[in-house]
PDB file of C-alpha atoms in Angstrom:
ATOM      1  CA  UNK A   6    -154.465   0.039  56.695  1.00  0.00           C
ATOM      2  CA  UNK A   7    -156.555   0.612  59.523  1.00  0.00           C
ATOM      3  CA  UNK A   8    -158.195   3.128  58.327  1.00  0.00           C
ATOM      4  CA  UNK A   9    -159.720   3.938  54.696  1.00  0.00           C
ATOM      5  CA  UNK A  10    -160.386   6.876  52.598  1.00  0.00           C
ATOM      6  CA  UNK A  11    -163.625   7.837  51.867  1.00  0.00           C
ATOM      7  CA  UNK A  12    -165.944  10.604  51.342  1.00  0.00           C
ATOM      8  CA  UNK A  13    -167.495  13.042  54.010  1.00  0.00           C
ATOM      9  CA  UNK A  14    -171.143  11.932  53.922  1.00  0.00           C
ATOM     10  CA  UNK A  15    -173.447  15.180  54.521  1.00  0.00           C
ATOM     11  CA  UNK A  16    -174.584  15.421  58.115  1.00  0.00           C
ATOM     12  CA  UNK A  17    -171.673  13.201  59.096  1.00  0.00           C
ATOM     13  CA  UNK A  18    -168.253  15.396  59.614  1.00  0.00           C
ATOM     14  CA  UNK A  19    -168.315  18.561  61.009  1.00  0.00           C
ATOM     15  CA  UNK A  20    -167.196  21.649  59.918  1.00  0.00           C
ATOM     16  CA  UNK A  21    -163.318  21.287  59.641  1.00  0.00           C
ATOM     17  CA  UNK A  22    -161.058  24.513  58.937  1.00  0.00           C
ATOM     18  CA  UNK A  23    -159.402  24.523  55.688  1.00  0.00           C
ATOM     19  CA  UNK A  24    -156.331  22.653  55.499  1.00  0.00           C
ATOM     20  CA  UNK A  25    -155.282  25.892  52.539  1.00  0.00           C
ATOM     21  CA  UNK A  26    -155.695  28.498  55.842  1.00  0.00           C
ATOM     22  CA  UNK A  27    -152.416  29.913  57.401  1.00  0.00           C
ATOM     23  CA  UNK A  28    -150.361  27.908  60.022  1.00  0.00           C
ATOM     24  CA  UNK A  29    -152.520  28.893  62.908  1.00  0.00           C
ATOM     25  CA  UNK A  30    -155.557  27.584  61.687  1.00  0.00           C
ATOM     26  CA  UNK A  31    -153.498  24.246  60.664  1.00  0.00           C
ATOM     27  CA  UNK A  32    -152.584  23.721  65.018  1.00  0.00           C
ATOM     28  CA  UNK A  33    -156.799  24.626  64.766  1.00  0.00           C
ATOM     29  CA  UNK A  34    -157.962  22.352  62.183  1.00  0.00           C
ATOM     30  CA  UNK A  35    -155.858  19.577  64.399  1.00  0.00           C
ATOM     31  CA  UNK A  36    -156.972  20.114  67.467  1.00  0.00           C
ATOM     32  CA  UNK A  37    -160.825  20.345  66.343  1.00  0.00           C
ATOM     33  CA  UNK A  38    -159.501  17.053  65.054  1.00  0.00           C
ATOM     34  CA  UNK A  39    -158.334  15.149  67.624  1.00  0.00           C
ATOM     35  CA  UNK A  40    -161.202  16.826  70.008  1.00  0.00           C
ATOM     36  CA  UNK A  41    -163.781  15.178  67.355  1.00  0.00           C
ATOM     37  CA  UNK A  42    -161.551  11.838  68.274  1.00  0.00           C
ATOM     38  CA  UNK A  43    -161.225  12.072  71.551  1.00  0.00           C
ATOM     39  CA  UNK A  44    -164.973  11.734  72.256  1.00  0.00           C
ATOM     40  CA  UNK A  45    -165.112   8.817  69.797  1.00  0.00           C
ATOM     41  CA  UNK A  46    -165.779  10.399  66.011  1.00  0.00           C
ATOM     42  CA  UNK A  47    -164.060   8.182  63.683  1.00  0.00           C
ATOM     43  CA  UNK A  48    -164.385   9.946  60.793  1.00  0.00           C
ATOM     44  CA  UNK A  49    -162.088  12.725  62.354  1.00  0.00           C
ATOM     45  CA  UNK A  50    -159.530  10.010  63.157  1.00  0.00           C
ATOM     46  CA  UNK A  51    -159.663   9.312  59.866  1.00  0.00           C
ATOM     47  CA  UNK A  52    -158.772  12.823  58.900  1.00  0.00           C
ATOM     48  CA  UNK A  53    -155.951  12.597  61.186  1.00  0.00           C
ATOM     49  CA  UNK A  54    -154.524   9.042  59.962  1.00  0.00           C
ATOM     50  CA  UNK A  55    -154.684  10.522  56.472  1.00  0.00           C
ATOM     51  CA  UNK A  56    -152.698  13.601  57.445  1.00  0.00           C
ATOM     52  CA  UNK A  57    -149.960  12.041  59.302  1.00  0.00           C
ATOM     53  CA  UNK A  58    -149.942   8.815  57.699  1.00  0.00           C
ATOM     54  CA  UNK A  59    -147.110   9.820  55.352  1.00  0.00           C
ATOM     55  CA  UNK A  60    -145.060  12.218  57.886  1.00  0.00           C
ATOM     56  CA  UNK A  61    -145.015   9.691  60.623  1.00  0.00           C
ATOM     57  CA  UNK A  62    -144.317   7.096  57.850  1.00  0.00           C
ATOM     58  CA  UNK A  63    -141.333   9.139  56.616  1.00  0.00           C
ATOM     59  CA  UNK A  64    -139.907   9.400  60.095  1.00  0.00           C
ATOM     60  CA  UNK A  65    -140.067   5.901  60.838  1.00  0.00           C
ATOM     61  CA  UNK A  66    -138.178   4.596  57.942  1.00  0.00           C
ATOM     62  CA  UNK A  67    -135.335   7.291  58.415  1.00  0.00           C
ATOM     63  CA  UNK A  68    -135.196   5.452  61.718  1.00  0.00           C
ATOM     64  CA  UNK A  69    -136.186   1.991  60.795  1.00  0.00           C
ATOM     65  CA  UNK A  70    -134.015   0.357  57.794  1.00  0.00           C
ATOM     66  CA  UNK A  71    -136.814  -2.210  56.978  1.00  0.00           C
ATOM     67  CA  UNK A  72    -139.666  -0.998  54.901  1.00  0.00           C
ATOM     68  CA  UNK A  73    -141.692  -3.896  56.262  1.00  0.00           C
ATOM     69  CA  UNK A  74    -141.133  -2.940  59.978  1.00  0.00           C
ATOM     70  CA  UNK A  75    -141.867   0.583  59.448  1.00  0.00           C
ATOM     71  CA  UNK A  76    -144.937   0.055  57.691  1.00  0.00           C
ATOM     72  CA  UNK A  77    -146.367  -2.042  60.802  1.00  0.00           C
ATOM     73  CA  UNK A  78    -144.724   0.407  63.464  1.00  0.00           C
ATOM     74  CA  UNK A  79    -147.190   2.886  61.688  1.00  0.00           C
ATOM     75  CA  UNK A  80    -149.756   1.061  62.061  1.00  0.00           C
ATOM     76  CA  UNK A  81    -149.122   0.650  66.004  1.00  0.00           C
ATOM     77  CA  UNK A  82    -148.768   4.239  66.052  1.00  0.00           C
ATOM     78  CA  UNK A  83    -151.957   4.943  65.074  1.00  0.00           C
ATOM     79  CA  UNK A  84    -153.450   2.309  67.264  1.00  0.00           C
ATOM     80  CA  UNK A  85    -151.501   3.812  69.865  1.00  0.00           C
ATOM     81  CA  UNK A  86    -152.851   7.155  69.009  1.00  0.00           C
ATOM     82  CA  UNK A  87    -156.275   5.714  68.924  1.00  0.00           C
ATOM     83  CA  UNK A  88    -155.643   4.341  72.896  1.00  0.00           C
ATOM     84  CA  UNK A  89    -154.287   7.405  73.760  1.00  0.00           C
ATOM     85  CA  UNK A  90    -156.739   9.885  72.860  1.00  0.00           C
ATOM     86  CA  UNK A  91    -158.141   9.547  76.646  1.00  0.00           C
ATOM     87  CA  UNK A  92    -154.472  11.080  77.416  1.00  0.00           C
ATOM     88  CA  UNK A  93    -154.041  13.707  75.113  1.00  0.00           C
ATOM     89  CA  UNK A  94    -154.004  17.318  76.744  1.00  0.00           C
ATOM     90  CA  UNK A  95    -154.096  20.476  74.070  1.00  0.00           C
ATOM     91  CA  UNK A  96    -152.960  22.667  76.681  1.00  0.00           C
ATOM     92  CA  UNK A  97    -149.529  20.817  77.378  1.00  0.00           C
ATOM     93  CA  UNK A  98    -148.785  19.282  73.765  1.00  0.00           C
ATOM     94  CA  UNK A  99    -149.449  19.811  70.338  1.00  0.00           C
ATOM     95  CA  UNK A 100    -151.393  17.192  67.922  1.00  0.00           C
ATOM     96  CA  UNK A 101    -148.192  16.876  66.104  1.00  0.00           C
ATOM     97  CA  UNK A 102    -145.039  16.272  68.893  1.00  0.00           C
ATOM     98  CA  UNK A 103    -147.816  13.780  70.514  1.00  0.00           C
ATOM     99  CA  UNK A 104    -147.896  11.989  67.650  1.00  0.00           C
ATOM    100  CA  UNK A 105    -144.239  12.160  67.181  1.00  0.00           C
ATOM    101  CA  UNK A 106    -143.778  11.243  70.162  1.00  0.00           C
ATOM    102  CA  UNK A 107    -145.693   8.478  70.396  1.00  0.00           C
ATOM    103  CA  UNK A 108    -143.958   7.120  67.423  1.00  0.00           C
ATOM    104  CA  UNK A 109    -140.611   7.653  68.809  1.00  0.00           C
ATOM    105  CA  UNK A 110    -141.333   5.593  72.016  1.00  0.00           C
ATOM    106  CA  UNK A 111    -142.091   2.531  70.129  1.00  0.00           C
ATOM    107  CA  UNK A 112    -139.270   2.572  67.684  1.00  0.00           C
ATOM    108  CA  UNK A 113    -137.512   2.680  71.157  1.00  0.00           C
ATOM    109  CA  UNK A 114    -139.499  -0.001  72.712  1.00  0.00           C
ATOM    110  CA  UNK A 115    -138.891  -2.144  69.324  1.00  0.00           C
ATOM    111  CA  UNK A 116    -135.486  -2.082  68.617  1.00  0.00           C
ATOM    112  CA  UNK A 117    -134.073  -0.831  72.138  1.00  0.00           C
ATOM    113  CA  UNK A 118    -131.217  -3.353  71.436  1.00  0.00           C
ATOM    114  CA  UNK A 119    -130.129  -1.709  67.989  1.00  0.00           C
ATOM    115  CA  UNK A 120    -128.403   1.429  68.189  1.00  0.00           C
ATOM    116  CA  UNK A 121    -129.619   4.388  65.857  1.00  0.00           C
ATOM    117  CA  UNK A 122    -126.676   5.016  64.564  1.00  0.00           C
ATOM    118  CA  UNK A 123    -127.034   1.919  61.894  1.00  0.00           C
ATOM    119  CA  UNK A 124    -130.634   3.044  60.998  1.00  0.00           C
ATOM    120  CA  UNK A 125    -130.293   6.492  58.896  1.00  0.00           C
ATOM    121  CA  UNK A 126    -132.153   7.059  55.816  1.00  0.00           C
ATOM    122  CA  UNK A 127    -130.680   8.854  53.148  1.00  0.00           C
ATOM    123  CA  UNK A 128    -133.515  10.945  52.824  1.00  0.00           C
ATOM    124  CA  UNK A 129    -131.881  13.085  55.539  1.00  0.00           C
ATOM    125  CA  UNK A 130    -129.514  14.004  53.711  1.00  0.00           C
ATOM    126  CA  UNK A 131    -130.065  13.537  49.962  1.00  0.00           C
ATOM    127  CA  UNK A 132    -132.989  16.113  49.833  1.00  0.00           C
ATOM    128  CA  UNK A 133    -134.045  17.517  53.098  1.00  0.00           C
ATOM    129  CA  UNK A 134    -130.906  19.151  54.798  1.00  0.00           C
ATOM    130  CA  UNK A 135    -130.344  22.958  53.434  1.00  0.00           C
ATOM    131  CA  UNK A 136    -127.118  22.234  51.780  1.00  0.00           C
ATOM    132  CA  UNK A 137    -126.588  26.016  52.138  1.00  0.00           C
ATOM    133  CA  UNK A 138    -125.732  25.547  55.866  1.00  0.00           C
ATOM    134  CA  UNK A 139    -122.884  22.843  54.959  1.00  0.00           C
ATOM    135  CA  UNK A 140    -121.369  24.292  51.938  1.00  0.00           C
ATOM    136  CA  UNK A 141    -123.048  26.702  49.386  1.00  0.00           C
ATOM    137  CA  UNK A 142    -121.189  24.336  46.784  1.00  0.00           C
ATOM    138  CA  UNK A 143    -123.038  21.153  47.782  1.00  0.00           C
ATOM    139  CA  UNK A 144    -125.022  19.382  46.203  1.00  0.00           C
ATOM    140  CA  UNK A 145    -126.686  16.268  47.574  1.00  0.00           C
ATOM    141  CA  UNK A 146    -128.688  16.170  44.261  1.00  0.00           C
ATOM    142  CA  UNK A 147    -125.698  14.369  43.231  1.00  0.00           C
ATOM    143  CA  UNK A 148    -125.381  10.395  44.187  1.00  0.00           C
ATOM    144  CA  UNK A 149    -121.401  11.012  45.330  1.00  0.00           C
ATOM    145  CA  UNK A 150    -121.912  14.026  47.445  1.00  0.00           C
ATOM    146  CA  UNK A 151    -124.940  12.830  48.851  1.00  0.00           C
ATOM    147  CA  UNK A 152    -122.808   9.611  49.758  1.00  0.00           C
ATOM    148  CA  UNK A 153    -120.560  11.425  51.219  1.00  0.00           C
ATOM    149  CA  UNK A 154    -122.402  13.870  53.494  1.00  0.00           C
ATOM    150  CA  UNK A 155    -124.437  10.518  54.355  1.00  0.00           C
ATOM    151  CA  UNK A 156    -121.558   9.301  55.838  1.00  0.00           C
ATOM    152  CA  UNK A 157    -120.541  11.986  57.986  1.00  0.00           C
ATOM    153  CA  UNK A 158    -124.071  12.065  59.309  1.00  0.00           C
ATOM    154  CA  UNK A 159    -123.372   9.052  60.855  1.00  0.00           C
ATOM    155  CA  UNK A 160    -120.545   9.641  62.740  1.00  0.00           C
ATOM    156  CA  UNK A 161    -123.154  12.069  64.345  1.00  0.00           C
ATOM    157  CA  UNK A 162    -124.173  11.333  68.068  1.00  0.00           C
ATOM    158  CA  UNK A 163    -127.854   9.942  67.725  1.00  0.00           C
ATOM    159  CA  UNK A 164    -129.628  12.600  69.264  1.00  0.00           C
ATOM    160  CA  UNK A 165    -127.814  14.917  66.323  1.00  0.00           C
ATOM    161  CA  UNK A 166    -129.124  12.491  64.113  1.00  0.00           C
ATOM    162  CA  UNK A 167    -132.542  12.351  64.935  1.00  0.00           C
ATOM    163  CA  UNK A 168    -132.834  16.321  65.161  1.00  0.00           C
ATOM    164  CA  UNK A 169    -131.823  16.329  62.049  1.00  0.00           C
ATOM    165  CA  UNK A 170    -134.560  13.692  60.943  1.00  0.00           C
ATOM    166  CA  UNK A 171    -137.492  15.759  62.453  1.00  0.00           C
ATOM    167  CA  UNK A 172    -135.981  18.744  61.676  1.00  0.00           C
ATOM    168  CA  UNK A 173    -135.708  17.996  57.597  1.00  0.00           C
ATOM    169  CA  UNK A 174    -136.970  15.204  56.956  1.00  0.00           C
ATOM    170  CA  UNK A 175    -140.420  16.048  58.585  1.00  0.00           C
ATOM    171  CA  UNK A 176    -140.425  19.966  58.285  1.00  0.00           C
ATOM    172  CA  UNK A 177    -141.106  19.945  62.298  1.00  0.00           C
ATOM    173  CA  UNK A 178    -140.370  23.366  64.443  1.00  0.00           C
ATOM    174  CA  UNK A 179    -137.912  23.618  67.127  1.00  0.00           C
ATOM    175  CA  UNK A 180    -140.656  23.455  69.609  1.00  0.00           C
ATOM    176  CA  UNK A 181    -142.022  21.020  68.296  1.00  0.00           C
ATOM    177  CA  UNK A 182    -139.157  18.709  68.097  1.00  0.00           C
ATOM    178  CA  UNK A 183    -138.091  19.633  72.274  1.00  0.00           C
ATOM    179  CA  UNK A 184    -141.962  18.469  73.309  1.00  0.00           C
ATOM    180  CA  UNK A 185    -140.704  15.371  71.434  1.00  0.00           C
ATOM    181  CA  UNK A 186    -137.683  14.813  72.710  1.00  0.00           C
ATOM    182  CA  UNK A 187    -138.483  15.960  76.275  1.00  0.00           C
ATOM    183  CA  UNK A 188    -135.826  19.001  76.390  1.00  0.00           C
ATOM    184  CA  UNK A 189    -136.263  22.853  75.922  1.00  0.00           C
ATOM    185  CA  UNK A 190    -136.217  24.311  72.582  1.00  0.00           C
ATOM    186  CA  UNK A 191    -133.195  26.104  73.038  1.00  0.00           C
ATOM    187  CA  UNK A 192    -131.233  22.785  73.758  1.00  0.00           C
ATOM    188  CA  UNK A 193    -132.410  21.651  70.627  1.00  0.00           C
ATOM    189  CA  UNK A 194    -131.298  24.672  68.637  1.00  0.00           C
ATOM    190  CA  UNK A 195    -127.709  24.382  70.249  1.00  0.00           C
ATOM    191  CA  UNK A 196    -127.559  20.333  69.262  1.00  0.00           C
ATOM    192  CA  UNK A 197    -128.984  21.210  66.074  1.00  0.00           C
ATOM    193  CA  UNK A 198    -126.033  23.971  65.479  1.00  0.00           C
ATOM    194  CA  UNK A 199    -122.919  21.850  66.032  1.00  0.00           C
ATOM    195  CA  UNK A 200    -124.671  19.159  64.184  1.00  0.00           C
ATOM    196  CA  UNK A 201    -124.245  21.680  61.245  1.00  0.00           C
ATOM    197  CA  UNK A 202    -121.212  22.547  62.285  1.00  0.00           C
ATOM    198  CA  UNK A 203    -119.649  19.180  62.838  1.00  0.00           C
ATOM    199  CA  UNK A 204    -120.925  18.119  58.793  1.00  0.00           C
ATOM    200  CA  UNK A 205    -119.547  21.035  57.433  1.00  0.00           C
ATOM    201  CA  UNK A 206    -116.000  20.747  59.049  1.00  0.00           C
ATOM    202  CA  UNK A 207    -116.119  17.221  57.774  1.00  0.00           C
ATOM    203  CA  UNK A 208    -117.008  18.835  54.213  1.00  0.00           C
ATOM    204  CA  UNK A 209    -114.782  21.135  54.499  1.00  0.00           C
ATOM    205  CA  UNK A 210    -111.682  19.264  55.465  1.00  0.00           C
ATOM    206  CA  UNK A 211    -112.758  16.148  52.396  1.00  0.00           C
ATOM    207  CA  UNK A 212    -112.978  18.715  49.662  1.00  0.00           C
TER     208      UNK A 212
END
């Protein structure tokens, strides 16, 4: 890993807002972050790679079918991250879709040649999508109907699926996800919708 754990030594972090605060203070508590970074605190980026190790982690591999590759496409991120800092503007894009976003380039950049449609985890769909919205029967806690749904995910366009991805898979707003993806937020809530749409007339018409 690039970067360890390790304990705050006193005099050497500042002041962070609690993590346990409400969601504003969480976009604070990130941005005091990646301010610390920015002018060269490492302890801060440490903070931050221990935040979003696992979220970015999880995204990757519901993109990336090799464990192995998505471990080191992590590990660019961050260095990419790291590079970027210079870049980063609060005013025009949250801690979190930079990150994401950053992420999502270089799966691009690595496997431009492999379509998306071959790469989905079943984390999407096995825990993560409200079942509710599909079929208030459902359950995906079972290995068959999780199969199943699975399978119609894929026959999703690739945008669909990776909406989906950020969406569940990463807990990530609306807004969030259209910084990421470049397009406005209600775009994202009208792919998102016959994405829904599309799995549940598949459901409906299997069961």
């Amino acid at each position: 890993r690039l970067f360890s754990p390790r304990e705050s030594q006193k005099g050497c972090m500042i002041r962070y807002i609690s993590m346990n605060d409400e969601a504003d203070n969480q976009t604070l508590y990130l941005q005091n972050l990646m301010r610390e970074a920015k002018h060269g605190n490492s302890h801060a980026f440490e903070a931050i790679y221990e935040e979003y190790y696992t979220p970015l982690f999880r995204y990757i591999r519901s993109r990336v079918r090799n464990t192995a590759d998505a471990e080191d496409i992590t590990q660019t991120v961050f260095m990419r991250i790291w590079n970027g800092l210079p870049k980063w503007n609060e005013s025009h894009t949250s801690p979190t879709a930079f990150f994401f976003h950053i992420a999502r380039n270089i799966i691009i950049d690595t496997f431009r040649k492999k379509s998306y449609s071959e790469v989905v985890s079943n984390e999407i769909v096995s825990v993560k999508i409200e079942t509710e919205s599909v079929h208030p029967n459902l359950d995906t806690s079972q290995d068959t109907e999780a199969e199943k749904i699975l399978s119609y995910v894929k026959e999703l366009s690739d945008e669909q699926q990776e909406i989906l991805s950020l969406l569940y898979t990463n807990d990530l707003s609306y807004k969030e996800i259209a910084e990421i993806l470049g397009k406005k937020e209600d775009a994202i809530r009208q792919t998102h919708s016959r994405a829904i749409k599309k799995l549940r007339t598949h459901y409906e018409q299997t069961t």
